Coordinates of C-alpha atoms and ligand atoms in Angstrom, one line a residue:
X1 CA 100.2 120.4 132.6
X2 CA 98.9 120.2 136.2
X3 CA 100.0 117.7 138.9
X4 CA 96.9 115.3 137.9
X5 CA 97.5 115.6 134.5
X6 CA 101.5 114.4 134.9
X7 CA 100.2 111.6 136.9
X8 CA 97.3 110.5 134.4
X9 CA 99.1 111.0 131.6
X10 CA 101.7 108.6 132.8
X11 CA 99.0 106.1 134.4
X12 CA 97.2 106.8 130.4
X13 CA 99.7 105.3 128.4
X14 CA 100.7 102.4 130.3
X15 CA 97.2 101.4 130.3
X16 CA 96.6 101.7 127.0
X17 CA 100.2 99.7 125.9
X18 CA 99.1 96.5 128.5
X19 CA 96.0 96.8 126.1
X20 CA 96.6 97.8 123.1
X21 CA 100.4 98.3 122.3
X22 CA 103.0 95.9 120.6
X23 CA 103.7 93.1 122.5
X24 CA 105.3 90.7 120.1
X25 CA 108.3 92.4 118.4
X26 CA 111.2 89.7 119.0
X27 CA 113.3 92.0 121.3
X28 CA 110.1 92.6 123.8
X29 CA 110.0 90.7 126.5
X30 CA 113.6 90.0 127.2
X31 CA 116.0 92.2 130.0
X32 CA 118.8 91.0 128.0
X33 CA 120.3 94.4 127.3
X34 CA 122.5 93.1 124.2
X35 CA 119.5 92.3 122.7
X36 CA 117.4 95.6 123.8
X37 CA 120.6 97.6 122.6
X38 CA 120.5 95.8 119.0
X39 CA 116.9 96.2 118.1
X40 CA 117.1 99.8 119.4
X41 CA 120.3 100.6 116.8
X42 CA 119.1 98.9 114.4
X43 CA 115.5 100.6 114.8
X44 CA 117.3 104.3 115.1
X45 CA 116.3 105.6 110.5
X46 CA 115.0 101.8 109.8
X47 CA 110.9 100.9 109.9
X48 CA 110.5 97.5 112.2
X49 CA 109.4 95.1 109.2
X50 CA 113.6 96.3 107.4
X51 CA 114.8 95.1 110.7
X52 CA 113.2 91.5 112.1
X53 CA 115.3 89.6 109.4
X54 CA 118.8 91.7 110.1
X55 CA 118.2 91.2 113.8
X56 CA 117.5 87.7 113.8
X57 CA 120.6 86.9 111.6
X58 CA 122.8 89.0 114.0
X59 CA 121.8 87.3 116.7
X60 CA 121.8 83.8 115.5
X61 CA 125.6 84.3 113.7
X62 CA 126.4 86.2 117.2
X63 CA 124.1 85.3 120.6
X64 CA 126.5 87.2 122.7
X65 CA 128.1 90.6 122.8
X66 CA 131.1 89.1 123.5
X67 CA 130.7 87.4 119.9
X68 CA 130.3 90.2 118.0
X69 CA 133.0 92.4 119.5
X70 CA 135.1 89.3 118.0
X71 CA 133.8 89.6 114.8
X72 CA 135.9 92.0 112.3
X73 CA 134.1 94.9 111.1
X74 CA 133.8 94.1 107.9
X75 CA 132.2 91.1 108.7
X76 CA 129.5 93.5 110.6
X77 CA 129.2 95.4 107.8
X78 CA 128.4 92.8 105.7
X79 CA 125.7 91.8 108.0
X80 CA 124.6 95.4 107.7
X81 CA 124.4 95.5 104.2
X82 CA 121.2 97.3 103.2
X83 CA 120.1 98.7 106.4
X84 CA 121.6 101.9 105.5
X85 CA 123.6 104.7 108.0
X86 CA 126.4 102.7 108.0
X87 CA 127.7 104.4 110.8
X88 CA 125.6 102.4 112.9
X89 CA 127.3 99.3 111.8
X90 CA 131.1 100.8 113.0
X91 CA 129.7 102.6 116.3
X92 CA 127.9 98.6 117.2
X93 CA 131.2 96.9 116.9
X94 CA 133.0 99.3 118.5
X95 CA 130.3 99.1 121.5
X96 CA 130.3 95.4 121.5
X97 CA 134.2 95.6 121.9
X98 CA 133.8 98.2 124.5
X99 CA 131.4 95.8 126.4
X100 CA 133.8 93.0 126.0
X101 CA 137.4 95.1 127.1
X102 CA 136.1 97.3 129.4
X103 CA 133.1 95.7 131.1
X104 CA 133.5 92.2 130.9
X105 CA 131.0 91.7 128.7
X106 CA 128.8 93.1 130.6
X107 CA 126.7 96.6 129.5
X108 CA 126.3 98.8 132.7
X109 CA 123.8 99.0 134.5
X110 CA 122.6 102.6 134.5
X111 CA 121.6 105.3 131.7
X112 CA 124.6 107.4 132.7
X113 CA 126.7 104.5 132.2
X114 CA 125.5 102.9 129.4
X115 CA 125.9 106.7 127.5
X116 CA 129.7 106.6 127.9
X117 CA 129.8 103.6 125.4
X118 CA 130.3 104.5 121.5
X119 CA 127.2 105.0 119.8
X120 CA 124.4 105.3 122.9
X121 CA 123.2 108.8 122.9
X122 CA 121.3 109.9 125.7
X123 CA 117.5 107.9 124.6
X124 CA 119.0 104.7 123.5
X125 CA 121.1 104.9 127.0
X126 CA 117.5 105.3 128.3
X127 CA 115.5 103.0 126.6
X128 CA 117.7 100.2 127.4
X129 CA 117.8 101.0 131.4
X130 CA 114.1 101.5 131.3
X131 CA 113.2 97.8 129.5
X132 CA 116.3 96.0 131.4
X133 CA 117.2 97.4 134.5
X134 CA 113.8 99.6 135.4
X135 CA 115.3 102.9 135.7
X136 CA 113.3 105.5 135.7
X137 CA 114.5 108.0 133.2
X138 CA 113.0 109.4 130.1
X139 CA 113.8 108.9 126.3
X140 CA 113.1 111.3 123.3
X141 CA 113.6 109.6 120.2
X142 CA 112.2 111.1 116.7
X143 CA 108.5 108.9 117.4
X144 CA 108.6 110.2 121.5
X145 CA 109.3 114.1 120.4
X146 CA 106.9 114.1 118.1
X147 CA 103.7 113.0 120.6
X148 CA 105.4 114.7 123.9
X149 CA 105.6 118.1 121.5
X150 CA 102.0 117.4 120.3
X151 CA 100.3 116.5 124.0
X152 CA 102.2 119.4 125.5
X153 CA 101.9 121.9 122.5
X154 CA 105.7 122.4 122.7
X155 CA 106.2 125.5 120.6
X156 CA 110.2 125.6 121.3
X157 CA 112.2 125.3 118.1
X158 CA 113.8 121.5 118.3
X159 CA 116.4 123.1 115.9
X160 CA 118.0 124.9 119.2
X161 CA 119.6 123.0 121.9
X162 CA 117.9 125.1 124.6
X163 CA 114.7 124.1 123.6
X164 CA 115.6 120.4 123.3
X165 CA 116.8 120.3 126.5
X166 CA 113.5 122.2 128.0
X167 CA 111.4 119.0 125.9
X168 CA 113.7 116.7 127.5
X169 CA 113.0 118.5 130.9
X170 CA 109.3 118.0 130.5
X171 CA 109.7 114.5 129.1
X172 CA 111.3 113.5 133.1
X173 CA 108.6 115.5 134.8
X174 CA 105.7 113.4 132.9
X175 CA 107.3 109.8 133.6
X176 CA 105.1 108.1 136.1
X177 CA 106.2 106.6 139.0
X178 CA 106.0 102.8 138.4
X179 CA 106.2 100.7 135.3
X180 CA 108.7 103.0 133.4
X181 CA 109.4 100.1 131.5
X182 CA 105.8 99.7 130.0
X183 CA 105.3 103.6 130.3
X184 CA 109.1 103.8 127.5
X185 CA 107.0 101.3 125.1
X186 CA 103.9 102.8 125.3
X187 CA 105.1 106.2 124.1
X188 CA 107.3 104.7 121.3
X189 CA 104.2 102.2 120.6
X190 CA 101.9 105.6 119.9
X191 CA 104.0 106.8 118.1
X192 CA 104.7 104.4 115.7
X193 CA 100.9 103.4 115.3
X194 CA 98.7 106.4 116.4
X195 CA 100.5 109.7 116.4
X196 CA 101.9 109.8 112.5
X197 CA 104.0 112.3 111.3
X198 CA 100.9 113.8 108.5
X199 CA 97.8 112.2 110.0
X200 CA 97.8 111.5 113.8
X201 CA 95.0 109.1 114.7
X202 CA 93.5 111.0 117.1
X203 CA 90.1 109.5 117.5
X204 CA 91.6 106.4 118.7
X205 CA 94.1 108.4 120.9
X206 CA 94.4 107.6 124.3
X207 CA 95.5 111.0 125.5
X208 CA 93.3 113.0 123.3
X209 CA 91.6 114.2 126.5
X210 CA 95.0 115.8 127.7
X211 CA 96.2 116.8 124.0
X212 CA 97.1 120.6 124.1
X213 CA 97.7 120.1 120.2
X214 CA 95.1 118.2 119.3
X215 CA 92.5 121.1 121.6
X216 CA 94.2 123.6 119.7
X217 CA 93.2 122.3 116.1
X218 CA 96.4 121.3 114.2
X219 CA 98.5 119.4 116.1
X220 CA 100.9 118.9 112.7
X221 CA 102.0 122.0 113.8
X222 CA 104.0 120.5 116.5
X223 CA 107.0 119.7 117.2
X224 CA 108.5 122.7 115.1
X225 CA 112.1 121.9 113.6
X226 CA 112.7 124.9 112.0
X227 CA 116.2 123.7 110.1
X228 CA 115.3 122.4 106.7
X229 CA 118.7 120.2 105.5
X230 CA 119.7 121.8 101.6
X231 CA 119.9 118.4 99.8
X232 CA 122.3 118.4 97.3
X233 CA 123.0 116.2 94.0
X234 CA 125.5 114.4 93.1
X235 CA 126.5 111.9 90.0
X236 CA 129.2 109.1 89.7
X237 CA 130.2 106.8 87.3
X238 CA 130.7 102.9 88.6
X239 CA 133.1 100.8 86.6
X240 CA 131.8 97.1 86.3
X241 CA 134.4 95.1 85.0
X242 CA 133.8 91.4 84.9
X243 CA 137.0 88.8 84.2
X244 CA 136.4 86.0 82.7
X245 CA 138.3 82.5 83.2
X246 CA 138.1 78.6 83.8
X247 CA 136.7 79.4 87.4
X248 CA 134.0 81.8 86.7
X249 CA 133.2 85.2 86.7
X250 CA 135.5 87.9 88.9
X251 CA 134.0 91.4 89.8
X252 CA 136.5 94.2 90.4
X253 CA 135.8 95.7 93.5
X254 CA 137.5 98.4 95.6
X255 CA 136.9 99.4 99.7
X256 CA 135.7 103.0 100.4
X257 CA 138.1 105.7 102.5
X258 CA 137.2 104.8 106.2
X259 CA 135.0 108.2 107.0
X260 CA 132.2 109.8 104.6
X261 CA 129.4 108.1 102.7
X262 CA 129.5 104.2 102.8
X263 CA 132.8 104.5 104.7
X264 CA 134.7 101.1 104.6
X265 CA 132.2 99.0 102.5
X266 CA 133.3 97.3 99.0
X267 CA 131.9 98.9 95.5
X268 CA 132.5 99.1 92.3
X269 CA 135.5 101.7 91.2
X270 CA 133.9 104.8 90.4
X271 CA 134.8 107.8 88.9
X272 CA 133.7 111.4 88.7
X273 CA 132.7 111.6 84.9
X274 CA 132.2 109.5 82.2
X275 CA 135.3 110.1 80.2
X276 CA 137.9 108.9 83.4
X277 CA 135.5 105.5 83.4
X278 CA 136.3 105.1 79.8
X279 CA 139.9 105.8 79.9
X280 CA 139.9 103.4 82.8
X281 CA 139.7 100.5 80.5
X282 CA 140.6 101.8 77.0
X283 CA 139.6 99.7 74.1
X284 CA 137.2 97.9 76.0
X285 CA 133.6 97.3 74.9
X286 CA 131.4 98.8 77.5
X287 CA 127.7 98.4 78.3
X288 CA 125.8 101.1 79.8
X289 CA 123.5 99.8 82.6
X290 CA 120.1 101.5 83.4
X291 CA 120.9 104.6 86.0
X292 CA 120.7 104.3 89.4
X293 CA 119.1 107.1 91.9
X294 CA 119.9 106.9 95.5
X295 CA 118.5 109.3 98.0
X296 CA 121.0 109.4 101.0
X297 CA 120.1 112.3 103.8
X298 CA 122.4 115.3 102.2
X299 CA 121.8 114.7 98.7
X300 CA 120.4 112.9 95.5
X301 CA 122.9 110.4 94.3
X302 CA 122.7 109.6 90.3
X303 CA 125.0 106.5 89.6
X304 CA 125.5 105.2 86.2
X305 CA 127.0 101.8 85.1
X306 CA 129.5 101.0 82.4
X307 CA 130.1 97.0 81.9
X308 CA 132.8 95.2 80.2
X309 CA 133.7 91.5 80.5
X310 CA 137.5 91.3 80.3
X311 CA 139.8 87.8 79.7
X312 CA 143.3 89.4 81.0
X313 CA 144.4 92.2 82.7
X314 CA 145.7 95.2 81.6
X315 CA 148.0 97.2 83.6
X316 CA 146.8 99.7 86.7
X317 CA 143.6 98.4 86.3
X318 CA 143.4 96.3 89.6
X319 CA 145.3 99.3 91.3
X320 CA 143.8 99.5 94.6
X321 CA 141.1 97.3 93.7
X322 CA 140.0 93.6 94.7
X323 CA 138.7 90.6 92.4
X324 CA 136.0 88.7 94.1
X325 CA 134.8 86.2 92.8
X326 CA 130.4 86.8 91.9
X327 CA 129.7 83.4 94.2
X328 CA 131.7 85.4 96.8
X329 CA 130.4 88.7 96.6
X330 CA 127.9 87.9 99.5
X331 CA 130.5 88.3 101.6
X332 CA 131.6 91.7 100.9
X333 CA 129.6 94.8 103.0
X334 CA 128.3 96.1 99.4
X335 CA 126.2 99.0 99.3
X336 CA 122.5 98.4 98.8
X337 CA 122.0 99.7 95.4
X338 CA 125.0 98.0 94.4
X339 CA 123.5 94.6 96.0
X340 CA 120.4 95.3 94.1
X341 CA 122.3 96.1 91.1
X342 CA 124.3 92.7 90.8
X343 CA 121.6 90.8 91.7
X344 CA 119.4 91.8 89.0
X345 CA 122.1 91.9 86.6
Ligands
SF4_1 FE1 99.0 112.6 118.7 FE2 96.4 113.2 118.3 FE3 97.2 111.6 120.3 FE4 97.7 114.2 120.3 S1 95.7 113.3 120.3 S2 99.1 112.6 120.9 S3 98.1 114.6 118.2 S4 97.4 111.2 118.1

């Protein structure tokens, strides 16, 4: 791309988001950078209509950092609940504690510095010192790679490290000179309403006049990730087991290992096959529940419910385990299938 082509494509974009972007989302218009950095992890795998409720609740049961790095994590992840990647949920906390013990509750004030807390890769770091502090750095998020490697015909394989780094190269020599802020927006804007993953709107494109992919007739093509992820399958059997008594219902529930999928969040026991559910509560009069499937990013999760009310307990069967009462469950970071599950159950 020439000189003059940099320089309008820059000049292109913030134009067209002062006119025609998103101006209304409820972390826009704010140089707060808690609040920036929220919508920004929360908006990393999650469309924007999943995340205006979770955002607003997190900020009305925490207005400050400083709050939420007081919080336990499990009441965090019981906030999260539902928004998936739960990893998002630990790396947060342990940011907002970060913030609190080692900056006074204050996030830096530079990409560079923002990137040494837990969880801020490099175009979160960026995004937030663009919107709150005005630096002049570029991001790349999924949305931003997608229409930089479509403008610029990018034909370097994202799936290698060297060619990421030559995107993110390019991506600093197109910022423009002023309003980096409105420039950041304006990329993640067209992405997320022009440039689609299948069918990029390029009739209503702004830089369809300086659109190497678009000229060249397929810009689908672009960017090219060559590394396909080999989903696997996998099938467990949850244990529901009810106790009745004077107070109401009890649900068993026990907490996940603290790493691997839905690490540290509450569900019910599960077991590898349908036999060990069984011998789990032997003699008991179990239900089978309709199956569950639950797509996660490596694999195809099948679950499949047994149910049994129970009146006492039998021994080993709370080993481990938890009993929450079902007006308490709420409270409890529970999976969202698991949510779904008991609420239409
Ligand atoms: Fe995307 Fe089409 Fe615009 Fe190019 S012209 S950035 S492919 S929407």
């Amino acid at each position: 791309m020439s000189e003059t082509l940099i320089a309008d494509f820059g000049k292109t974009v913030v134009a067209w988001q002062r006119r025609h972007g998103r101006h209304t989302l409820p972390w826009q218009n704010t140089r707060d950078p808690y609040r920036v950095w929220l919508s920004e992890v929360m908006l990393q795998q999650t469309q924007v209509t999943t995340v205006l409720g979770y955002y607003e609740r997190f900020l009305t049961r925490w207005p400050k950092v400083t709050d939420l790095a007081a919080a336990t994590l499990d009441e965090v992840l019981a906030q999260w609940a539902g928004l998936g990647y739960y990893s998002r949920a630990r790396n947060l906390h342990g940011c907002a504690k970060a913030v609190a013990e080692l900056h006074g509750g204050e996030f830096p004030a530079t990409a560079a510095g923002l990137q040494t807390l837990p969880g801020i890769g490099r175009s979160t770091a960026a995004a937030i010192a663009a919107f709150c502090f005005g630096e002049r750095v570029a991001i790349l998020d999924g949305n931003v790679k997608r229409v930089l490697g479509r403008v610029l015909a990018f034909g370097g394989d994202l799936a290698s490290s060297a060619a990421e780094k030559r995107l993110w190269d390019r991506a600093s020599e197109l910022l423009p000179e002023q309003d980096v802020d409105r420039y950041t927006q304006g990329l993640m804007d067209l992405g997320a309403t022009v440039c689609s993953t299948r069918s990029p709107d390029c009739l209503l494109c702004p830089v369809q006049p300086m659109c190497r992919g678009q000229h060249e007739g397929d810009p689908t093509r672009y960017p090219v990730k060559t590394r396909k992820l080999k989903r696997g399958r996998r099938e467990n059997w949850w244990l529901w087991v009810e106790k009745k008594g004077e107070a109401g219902g009890q649900v068993l529930l026990h907490q996940r290992p603290a790493t691997g999928v839905w690490a540290g969040l509450w569900t019910l026991p599960m077991f590898d096959d349908e036999a060990s559910a069984r011998a789990a509560l032997p003699g008991g009069e179990l239900a089978t529940l309709p199956r569950i499937q639950h797509a996660l990013t490596h694999f195809d999760w099948v679950l499949h419910t047994l149910r049994a009310e129970v009146h006492g307990v039998t021994a080993g069967m709370t080993d481990g385990g938890t009993w929450v009462a079902r007006e308490k469950l709420s409270l409890y970071a529970l999976p969202a299938p698991l949510k779904k599950l008991i609420e239409e159950s």
